[in-house]
Short mmCIF file of C-alpha atoms in Angstrom, two decimals:
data_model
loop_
_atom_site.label_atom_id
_atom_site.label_comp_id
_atom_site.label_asym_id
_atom_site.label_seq_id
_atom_site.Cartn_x
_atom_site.Cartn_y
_atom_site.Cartn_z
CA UNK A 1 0.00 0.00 0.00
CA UNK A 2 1.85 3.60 -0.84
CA UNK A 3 2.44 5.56 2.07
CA UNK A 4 -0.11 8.35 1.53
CA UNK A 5 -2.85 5.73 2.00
CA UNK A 6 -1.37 4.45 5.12
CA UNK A 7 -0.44 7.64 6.41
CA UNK A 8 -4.53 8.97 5.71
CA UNK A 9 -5.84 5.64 6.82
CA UNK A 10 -3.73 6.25 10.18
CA UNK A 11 -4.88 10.02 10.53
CA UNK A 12 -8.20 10.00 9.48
CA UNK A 13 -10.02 8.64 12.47
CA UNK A 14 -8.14 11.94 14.75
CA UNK A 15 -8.92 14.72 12.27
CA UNK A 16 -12.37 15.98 13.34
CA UNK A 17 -11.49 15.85 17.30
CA UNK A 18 -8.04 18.11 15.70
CA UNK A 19 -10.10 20.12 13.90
CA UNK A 20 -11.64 21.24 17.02
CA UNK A 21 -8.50 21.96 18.78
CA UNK A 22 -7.23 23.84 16.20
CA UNK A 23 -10.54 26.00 15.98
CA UNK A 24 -9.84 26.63 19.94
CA UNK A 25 -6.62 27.36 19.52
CA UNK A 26 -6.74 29.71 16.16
CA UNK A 27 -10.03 31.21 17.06
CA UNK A 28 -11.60 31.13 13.52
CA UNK A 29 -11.42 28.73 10.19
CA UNK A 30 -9.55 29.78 7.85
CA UNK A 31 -6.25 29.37 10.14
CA UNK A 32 -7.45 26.52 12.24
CA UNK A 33 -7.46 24.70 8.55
CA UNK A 34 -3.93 26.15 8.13
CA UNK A 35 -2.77 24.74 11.20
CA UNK A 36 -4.34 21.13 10.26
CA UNK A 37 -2.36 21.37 6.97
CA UNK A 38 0.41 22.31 8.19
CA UNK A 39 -0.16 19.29 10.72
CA UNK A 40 -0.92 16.60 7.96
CA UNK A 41 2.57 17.53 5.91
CA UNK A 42 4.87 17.82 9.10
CA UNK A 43 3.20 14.06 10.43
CA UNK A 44 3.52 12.56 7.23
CA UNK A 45 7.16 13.73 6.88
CA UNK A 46 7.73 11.97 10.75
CA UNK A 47 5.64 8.86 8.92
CA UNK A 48 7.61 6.18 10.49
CA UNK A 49 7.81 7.86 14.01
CA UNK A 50 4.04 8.33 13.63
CA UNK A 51 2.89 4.23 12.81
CA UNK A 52 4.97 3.16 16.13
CA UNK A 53 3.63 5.20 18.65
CA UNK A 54 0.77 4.59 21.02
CA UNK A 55 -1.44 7.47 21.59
CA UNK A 56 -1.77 8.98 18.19
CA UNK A 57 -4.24 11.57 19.12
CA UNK A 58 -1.94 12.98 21.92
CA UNK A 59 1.41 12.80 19.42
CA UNK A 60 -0.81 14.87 16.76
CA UNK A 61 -2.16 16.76 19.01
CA UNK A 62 1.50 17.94 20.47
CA UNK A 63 2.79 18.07 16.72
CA UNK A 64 -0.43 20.55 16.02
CA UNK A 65 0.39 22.51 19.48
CA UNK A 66 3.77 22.92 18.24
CA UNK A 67 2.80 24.65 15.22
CA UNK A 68 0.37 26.82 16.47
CA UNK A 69 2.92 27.98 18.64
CA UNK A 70 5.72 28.55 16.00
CA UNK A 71 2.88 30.12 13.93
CA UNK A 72 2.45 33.28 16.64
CA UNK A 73 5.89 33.82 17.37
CA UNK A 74 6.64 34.09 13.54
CA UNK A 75 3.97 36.02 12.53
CA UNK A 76 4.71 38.54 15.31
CA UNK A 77 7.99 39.13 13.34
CA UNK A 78 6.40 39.77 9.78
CA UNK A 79 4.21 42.87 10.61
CA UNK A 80 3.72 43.92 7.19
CA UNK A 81 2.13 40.36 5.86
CA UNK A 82 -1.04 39.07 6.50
CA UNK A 83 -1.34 35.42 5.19
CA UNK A 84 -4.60 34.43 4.07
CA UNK A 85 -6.42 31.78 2.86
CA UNK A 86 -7.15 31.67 -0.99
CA UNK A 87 -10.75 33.06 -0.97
CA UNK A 88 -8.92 35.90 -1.64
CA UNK A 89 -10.15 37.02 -4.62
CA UNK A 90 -13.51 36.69 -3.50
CA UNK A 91 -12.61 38.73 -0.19
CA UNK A 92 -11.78 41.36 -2.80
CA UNK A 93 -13.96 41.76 -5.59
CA UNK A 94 -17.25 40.49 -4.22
CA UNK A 95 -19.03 39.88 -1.31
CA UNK A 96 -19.79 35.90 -1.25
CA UNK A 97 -22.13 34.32 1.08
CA UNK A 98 -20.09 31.63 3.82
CA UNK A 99 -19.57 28.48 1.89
CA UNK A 100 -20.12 25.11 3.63
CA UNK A 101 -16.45 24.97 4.11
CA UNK A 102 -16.28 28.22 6.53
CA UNK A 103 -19.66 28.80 8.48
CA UNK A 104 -19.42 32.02 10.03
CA UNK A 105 -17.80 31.60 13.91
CA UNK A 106 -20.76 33.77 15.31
CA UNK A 107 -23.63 30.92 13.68
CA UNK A 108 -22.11 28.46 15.80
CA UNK A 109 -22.12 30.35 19.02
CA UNK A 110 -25.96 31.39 19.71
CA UNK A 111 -25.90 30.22 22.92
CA UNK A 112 -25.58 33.36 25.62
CA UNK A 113 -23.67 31.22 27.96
CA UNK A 114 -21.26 29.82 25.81
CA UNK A 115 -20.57 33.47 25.07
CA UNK A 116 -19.85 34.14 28.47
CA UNK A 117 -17.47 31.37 28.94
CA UNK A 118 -15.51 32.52 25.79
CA UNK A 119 -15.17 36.09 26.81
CA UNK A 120 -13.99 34.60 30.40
CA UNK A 121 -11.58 32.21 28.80
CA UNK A 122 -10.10 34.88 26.08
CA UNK A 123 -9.45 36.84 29.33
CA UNK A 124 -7.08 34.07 30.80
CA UNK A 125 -3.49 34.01 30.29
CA UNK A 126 -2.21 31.80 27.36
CA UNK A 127 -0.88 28.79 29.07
CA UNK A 128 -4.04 28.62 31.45
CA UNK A 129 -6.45 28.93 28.35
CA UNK A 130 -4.66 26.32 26.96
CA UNK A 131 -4.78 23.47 29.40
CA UNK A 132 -8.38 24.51 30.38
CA UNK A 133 -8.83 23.94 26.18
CA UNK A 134 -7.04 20.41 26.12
CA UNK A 135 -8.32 19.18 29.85
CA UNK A 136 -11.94 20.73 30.15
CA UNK A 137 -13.32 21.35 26.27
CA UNK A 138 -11.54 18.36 24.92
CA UNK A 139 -10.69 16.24 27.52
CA UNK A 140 -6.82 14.98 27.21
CA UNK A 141 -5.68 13.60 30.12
CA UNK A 142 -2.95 14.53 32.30
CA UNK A 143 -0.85 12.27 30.81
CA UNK A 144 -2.01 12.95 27.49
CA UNK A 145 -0.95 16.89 28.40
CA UNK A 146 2.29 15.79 29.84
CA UNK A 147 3.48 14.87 26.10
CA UNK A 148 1.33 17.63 24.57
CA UNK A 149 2.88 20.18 25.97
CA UNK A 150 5.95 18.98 27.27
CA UNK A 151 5.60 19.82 30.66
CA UNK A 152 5.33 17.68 33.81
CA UNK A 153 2.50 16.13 35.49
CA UNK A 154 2.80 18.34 38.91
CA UNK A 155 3.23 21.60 36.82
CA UNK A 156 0.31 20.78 34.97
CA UNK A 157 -2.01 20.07 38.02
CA UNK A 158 -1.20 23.31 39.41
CA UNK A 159 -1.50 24.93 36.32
CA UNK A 160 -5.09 23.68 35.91
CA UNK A 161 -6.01 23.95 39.20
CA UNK A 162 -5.30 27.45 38.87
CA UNK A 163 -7.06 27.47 35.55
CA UNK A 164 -10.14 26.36 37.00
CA UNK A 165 -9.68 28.88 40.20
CA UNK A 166 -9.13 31.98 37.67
CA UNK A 167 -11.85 30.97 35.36
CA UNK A 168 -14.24 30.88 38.55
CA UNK A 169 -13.39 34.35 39.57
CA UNK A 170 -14.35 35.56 35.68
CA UNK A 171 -17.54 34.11 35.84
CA UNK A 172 -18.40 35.18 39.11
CA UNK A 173 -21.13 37.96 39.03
CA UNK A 174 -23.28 35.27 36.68
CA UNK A 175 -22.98 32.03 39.05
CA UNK B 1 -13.52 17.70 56.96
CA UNK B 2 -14.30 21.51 57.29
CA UNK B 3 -15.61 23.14 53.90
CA UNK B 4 -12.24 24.77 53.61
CA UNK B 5 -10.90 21.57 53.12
CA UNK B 6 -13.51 20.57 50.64
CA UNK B 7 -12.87 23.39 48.30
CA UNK B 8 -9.54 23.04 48.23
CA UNK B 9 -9.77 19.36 46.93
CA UNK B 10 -13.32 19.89 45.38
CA UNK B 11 -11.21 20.14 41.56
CA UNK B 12 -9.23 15.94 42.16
CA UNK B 13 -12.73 14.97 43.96
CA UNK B 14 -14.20 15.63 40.52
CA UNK B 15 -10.82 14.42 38.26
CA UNK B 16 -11.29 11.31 40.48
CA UNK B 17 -7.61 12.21 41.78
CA UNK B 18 -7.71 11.22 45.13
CA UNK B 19 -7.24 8.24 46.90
CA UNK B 20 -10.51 5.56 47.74
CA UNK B 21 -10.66 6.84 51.55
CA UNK B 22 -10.56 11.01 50.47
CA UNK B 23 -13.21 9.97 47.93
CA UNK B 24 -15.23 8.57 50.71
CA UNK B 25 -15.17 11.68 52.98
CA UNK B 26 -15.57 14.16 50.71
CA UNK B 27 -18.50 12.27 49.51
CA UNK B 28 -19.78 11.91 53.44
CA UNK B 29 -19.55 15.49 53.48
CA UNK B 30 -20.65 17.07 49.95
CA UNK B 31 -24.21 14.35 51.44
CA UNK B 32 -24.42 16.34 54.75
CA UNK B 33 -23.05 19.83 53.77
CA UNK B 34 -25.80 21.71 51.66
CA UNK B 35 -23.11 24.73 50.56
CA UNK B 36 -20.77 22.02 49.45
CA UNK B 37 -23.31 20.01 47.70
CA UNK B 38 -24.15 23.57 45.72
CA UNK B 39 -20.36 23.95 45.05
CA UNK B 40 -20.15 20.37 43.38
CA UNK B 41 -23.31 21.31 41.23
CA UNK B 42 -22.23 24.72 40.16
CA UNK B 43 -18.42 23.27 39.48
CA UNK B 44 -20.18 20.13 37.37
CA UNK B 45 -22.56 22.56 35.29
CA UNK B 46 -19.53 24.57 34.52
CA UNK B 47 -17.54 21.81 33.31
CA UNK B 48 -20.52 20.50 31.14
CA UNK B 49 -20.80 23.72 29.71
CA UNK B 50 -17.21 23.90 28.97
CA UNK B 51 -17.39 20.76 27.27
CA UNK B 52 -20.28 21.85 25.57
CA UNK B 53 -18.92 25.17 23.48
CA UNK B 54 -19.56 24.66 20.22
CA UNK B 55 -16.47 24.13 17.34
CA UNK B 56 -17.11 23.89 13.76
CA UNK B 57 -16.30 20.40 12.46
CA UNK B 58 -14.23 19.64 8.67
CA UNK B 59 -16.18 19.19 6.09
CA UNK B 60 -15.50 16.04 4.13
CA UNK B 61 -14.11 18.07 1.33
CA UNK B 62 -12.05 19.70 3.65
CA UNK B 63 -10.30 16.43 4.79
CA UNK B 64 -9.39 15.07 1.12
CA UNK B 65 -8.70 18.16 -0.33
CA UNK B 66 -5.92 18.26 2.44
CA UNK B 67 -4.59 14.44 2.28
CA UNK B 68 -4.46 14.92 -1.13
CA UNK B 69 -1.85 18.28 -0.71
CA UNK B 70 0.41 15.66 0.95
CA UNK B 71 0.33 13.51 -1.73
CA UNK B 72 1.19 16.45 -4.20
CA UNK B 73 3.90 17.60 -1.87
CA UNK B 74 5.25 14.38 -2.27
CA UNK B 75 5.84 13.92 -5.61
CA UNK B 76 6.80 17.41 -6.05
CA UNK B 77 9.46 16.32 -3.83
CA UNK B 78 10.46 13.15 -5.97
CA UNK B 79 10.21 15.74 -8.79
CA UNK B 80 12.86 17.82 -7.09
CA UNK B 81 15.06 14.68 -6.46
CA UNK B 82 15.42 13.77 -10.25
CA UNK B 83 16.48 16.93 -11.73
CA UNK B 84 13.80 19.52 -12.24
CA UNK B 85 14.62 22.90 -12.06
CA UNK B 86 15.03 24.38 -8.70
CA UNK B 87 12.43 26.93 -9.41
CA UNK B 88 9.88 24.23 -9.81
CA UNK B 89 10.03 24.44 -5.86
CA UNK B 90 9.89 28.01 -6.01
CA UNK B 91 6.31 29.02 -8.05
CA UNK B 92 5.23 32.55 -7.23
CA UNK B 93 3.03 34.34 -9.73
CA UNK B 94 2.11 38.06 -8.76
CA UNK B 95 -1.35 39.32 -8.91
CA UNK B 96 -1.79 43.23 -8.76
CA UNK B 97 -4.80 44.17 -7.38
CA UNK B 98 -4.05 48.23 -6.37
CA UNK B 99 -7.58 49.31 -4.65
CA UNK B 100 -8.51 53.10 -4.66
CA UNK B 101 -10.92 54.84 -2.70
CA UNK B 102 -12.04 58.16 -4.75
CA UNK B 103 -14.80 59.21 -2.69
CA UNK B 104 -15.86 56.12 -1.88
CA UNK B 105 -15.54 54.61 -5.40
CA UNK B 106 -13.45 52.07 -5.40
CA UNK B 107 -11.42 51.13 -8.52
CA UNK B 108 -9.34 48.15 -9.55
CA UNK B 109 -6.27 49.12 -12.10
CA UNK B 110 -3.98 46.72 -14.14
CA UNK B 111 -3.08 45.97 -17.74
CA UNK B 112 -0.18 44.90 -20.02
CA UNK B 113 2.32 46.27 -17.35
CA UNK B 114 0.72 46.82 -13.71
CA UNK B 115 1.04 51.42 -13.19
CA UNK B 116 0.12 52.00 -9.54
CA UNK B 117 -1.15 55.71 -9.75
CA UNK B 118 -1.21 57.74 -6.16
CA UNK B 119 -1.48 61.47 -5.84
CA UNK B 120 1.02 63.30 -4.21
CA UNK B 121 0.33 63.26 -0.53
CA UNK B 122 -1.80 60.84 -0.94
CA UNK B 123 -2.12 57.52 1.42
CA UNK B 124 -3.41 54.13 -0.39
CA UNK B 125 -2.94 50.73 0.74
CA UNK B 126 -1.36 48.95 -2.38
CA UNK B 127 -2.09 45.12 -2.25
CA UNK B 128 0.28 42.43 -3.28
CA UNK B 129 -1.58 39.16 -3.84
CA UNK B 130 1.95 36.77 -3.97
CA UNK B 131 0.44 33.00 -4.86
CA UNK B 132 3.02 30.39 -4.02
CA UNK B 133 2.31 27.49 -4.98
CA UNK B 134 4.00 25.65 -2.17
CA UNK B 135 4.68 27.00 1.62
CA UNK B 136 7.96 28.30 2.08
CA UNK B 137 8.91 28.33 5.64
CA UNK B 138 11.68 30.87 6.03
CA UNK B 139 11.20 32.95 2.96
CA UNK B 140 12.97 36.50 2.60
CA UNK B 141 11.09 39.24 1.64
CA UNK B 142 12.48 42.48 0.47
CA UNK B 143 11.18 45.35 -0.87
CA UNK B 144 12.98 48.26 -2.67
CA UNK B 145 11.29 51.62 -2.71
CA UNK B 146 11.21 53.99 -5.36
CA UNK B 147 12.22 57.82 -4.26
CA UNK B 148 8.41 58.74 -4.83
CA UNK B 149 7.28 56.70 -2.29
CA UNK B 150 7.61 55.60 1.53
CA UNK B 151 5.73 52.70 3.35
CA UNK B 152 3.97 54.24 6.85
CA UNK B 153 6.23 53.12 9.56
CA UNK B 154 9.46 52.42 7.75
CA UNK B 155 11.45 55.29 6.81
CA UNK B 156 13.76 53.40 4.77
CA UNK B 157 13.40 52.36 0.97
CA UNK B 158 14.53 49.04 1.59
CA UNK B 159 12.41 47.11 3.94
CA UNK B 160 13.65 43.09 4.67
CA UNK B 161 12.18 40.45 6.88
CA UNK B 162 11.77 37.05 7.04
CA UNK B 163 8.19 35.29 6.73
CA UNK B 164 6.49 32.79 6.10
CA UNK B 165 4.35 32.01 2.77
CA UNK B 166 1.61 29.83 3.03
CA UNK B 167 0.91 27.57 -0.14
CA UNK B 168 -1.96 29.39 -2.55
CA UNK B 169 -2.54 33.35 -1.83
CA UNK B 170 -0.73 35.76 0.45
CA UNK B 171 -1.14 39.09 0.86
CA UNK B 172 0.67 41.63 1.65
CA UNK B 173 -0.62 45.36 2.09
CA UNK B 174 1.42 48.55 2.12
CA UNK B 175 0.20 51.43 3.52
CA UNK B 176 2.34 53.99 1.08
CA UNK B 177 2.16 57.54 0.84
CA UNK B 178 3.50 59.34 -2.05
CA UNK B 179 6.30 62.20 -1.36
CA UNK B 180 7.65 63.58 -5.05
CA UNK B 181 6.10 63.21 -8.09
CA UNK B 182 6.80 61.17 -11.48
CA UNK B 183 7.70 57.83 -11.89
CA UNK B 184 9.33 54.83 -10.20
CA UNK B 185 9.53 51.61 -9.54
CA UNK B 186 8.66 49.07 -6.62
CA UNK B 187 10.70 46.19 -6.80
CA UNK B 188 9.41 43.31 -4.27
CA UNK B 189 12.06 40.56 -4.46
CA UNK B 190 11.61 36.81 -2.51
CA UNK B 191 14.15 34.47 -1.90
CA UNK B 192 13.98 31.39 -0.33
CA UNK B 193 16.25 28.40 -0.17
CA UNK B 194 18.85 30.22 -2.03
CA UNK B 195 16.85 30.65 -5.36
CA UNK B 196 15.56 34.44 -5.84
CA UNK B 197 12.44 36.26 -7.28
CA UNK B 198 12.01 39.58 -8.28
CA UNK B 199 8.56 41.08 -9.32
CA UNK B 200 8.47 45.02 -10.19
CA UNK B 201 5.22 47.55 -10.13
CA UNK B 202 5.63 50.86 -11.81
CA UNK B 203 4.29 53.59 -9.57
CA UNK B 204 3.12 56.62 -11.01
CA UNK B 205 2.74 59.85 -8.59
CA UNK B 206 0.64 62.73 -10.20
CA UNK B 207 -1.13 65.45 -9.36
CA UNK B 208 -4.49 64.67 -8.03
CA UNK B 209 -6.60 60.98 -7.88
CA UNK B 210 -7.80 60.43 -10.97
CA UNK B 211 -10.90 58.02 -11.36
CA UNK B 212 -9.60 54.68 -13.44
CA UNK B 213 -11.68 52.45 -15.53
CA UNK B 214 -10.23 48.88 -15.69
CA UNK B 215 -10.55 44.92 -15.08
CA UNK B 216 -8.76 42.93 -12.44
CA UNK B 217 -5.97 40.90 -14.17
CA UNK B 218 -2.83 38.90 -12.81
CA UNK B 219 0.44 38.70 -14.40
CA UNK B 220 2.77 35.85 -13.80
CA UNK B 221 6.54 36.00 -13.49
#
């Protein structure tokens, strides 16, 4: 079987539960699908590291993290470009309904509540938003985290635990 | 137990992180304690909720539009391995889209050769479209400035950084003012992996904005 079909047949089954995580992480479409390209050609170029490890969804799910990460700090150097996806043309010269491919964020999110929360967790620092993202919205495990992000278990529990604390005090007035 | 206590483990209790006998008392006293039975429920709604925010999933076109880019990557890279030109790796066509607001009418100029007309004075924001057709990771960009005009922010006529192209359409917008009239020539060059390309826009300062009749149109280099 060639490689590409392995490596999609070994992927596949992860992508939608990555597509989320990108989504939380980016904070719209267009570079949440950015981040899962740039995730599908950096895993398939690690192909042989990728078919002999365990947790797939946690190894992706660091190699995405990574990215994400490299992303910001190198687009905070290039002030002048703004990458974009290639509805470009469209962006420009007309004004094109959303396409089934990018639903507008603001569809998805009618729910006053789920507002709330969003506005509370943009208003966290980075590395708490982040584990509350990977423990509480999409559930990785400690130990899941611990490879993720490269960091170990103790630092993580207080990390959440102070997550969880700060997140409380944001939400406060409403509870 | 005291509630103090509770509250401080209340966030394992609910991991399950905390050993059979802690389990046990802090479920003895979340049964007897109504303010701590409250806590649990307000912590366990949260955490639903959390769970609950709503992402947007892939579409299935999404998914094998993006396996197949690996497999294209691919055998551009066996491509690249037996011989084909280095530039093969290095695609960039330039689109020229210059957008004008003339009291609020915008206007869309290109042709044969791509003229960028400003009025002296003036402040537009001239978009470069640069279409790669592959990402380059650590691309240089430079851009050489005619005398006419300066980019807002950079008081030099030669700006350099490094970025990052994505594969397909990036732009790039310069706010430029022009400073002396007459012609010149904006020279935006990209290299990347040592191979080089150079695309040029003729810049035109007049007198005053003049309204411009014209089509969109792209010109590859």
């Amino acid at each position: 079987m060639p490689s590409d079909k392995i490596f999609a047949d070994l992927v596949r089954p992860h992508l939608k539960s990555l597509y989320r995580l990108a989504y939380r992480l980016a904070g719209n479409v267009p570079d949440a699908e950015d981040l899962i390209q740039d995730l599908l050609f950096k895993a398939y170029d690690r192909l042989d590291e990728f078919r002999a490890i365990e947790k797939p969804r946690a190894w992706l799910a660091r190699v995405l993290y990574t990215r994400f990460i490299d992303n910001r700090r190198r687009d905070s150097r290039s002030p002048l470009f703004l990458a974009v996806d290639n509805s470009i043309e469209e962006i420009e010269l007309s004004s094109e309904p959303a396409t089934e491919n990018n639903p507008p964020e603001t569809e998805a999110i009618r729910d006053a509540e789920h507002q709330h929360l969003l506005r509370a967790l943009a208003r966290l620092p980075d590395d708490q938003r982040t584990i509350l993202i990977l423990a509480d919205i999409e559930g990785f495990t400690l130990s899941e985290m611990e490879a993720i992000l490269d960091t170990p278990i103790g630092t993580l529990k207080s990390r959440l635990h102070r997550a969880r604390a700060r997140l409380r005090e944001l939400l406060r007035p409403r509870l | 137990m005291n509630c103090n206590d509770f509250e401080q483990w209340l966030d394992d209790y609910l991991d399950r992180d905390l050993g059979p006998e802690q389990m046990a008392v802090m479920a003895t006293h979340q049964q007897a304690c109504d303010s701590c039975r409250r806590r649990i429920d307000e912590e366990q709604k949260l955490r639903t909720a959390l769970r609950r925010i709503p992402a947007p999933e892939p579409s299935a076109a999404f998914i094998e539009q993006a396996l197949q880019r690996v497999t294209r990557r691919q055998r551009m890279r066996r491509s690249k391995r037996i011989g084909f030109a280095l530039a093969a790796g290095l695609v960039l066509s330039l689109s020229i889209t210059a957008l004008f607001d003339i009291g609020n009418q915008p206007a869309i100029m290109s042709g044969q050769k791509p003229v960028v007309q400003i009025a002296l004075n003036e402040k537009r924001n001239v978009k470069l479209v640069f279409n790669s057709a592959t990402e380059l990771d650590a691309a240089q960009v430079t851009l050489r400035l005619p005398e006419q005009v300066r980019v807002a922010g950079y008081p030099d006529r030669q700006i350099s950084w490094a970025a990052r192209l994505k594969q397909g359409k990036n732009l790039l917008v310069l706010p430029v003012s022009a400073q002396h009239f007459g012609h010149g020539t904006l020279v935006a060059e990209i290299e990347h992996d040592g191979v080089k390309k150079s695309f040029t826009v003729d810049l035109d300062v007049i007198d005053q904005p003049q309204s411009i009749r014209s089509h969109p149109g792209s010109r590859t280099v």
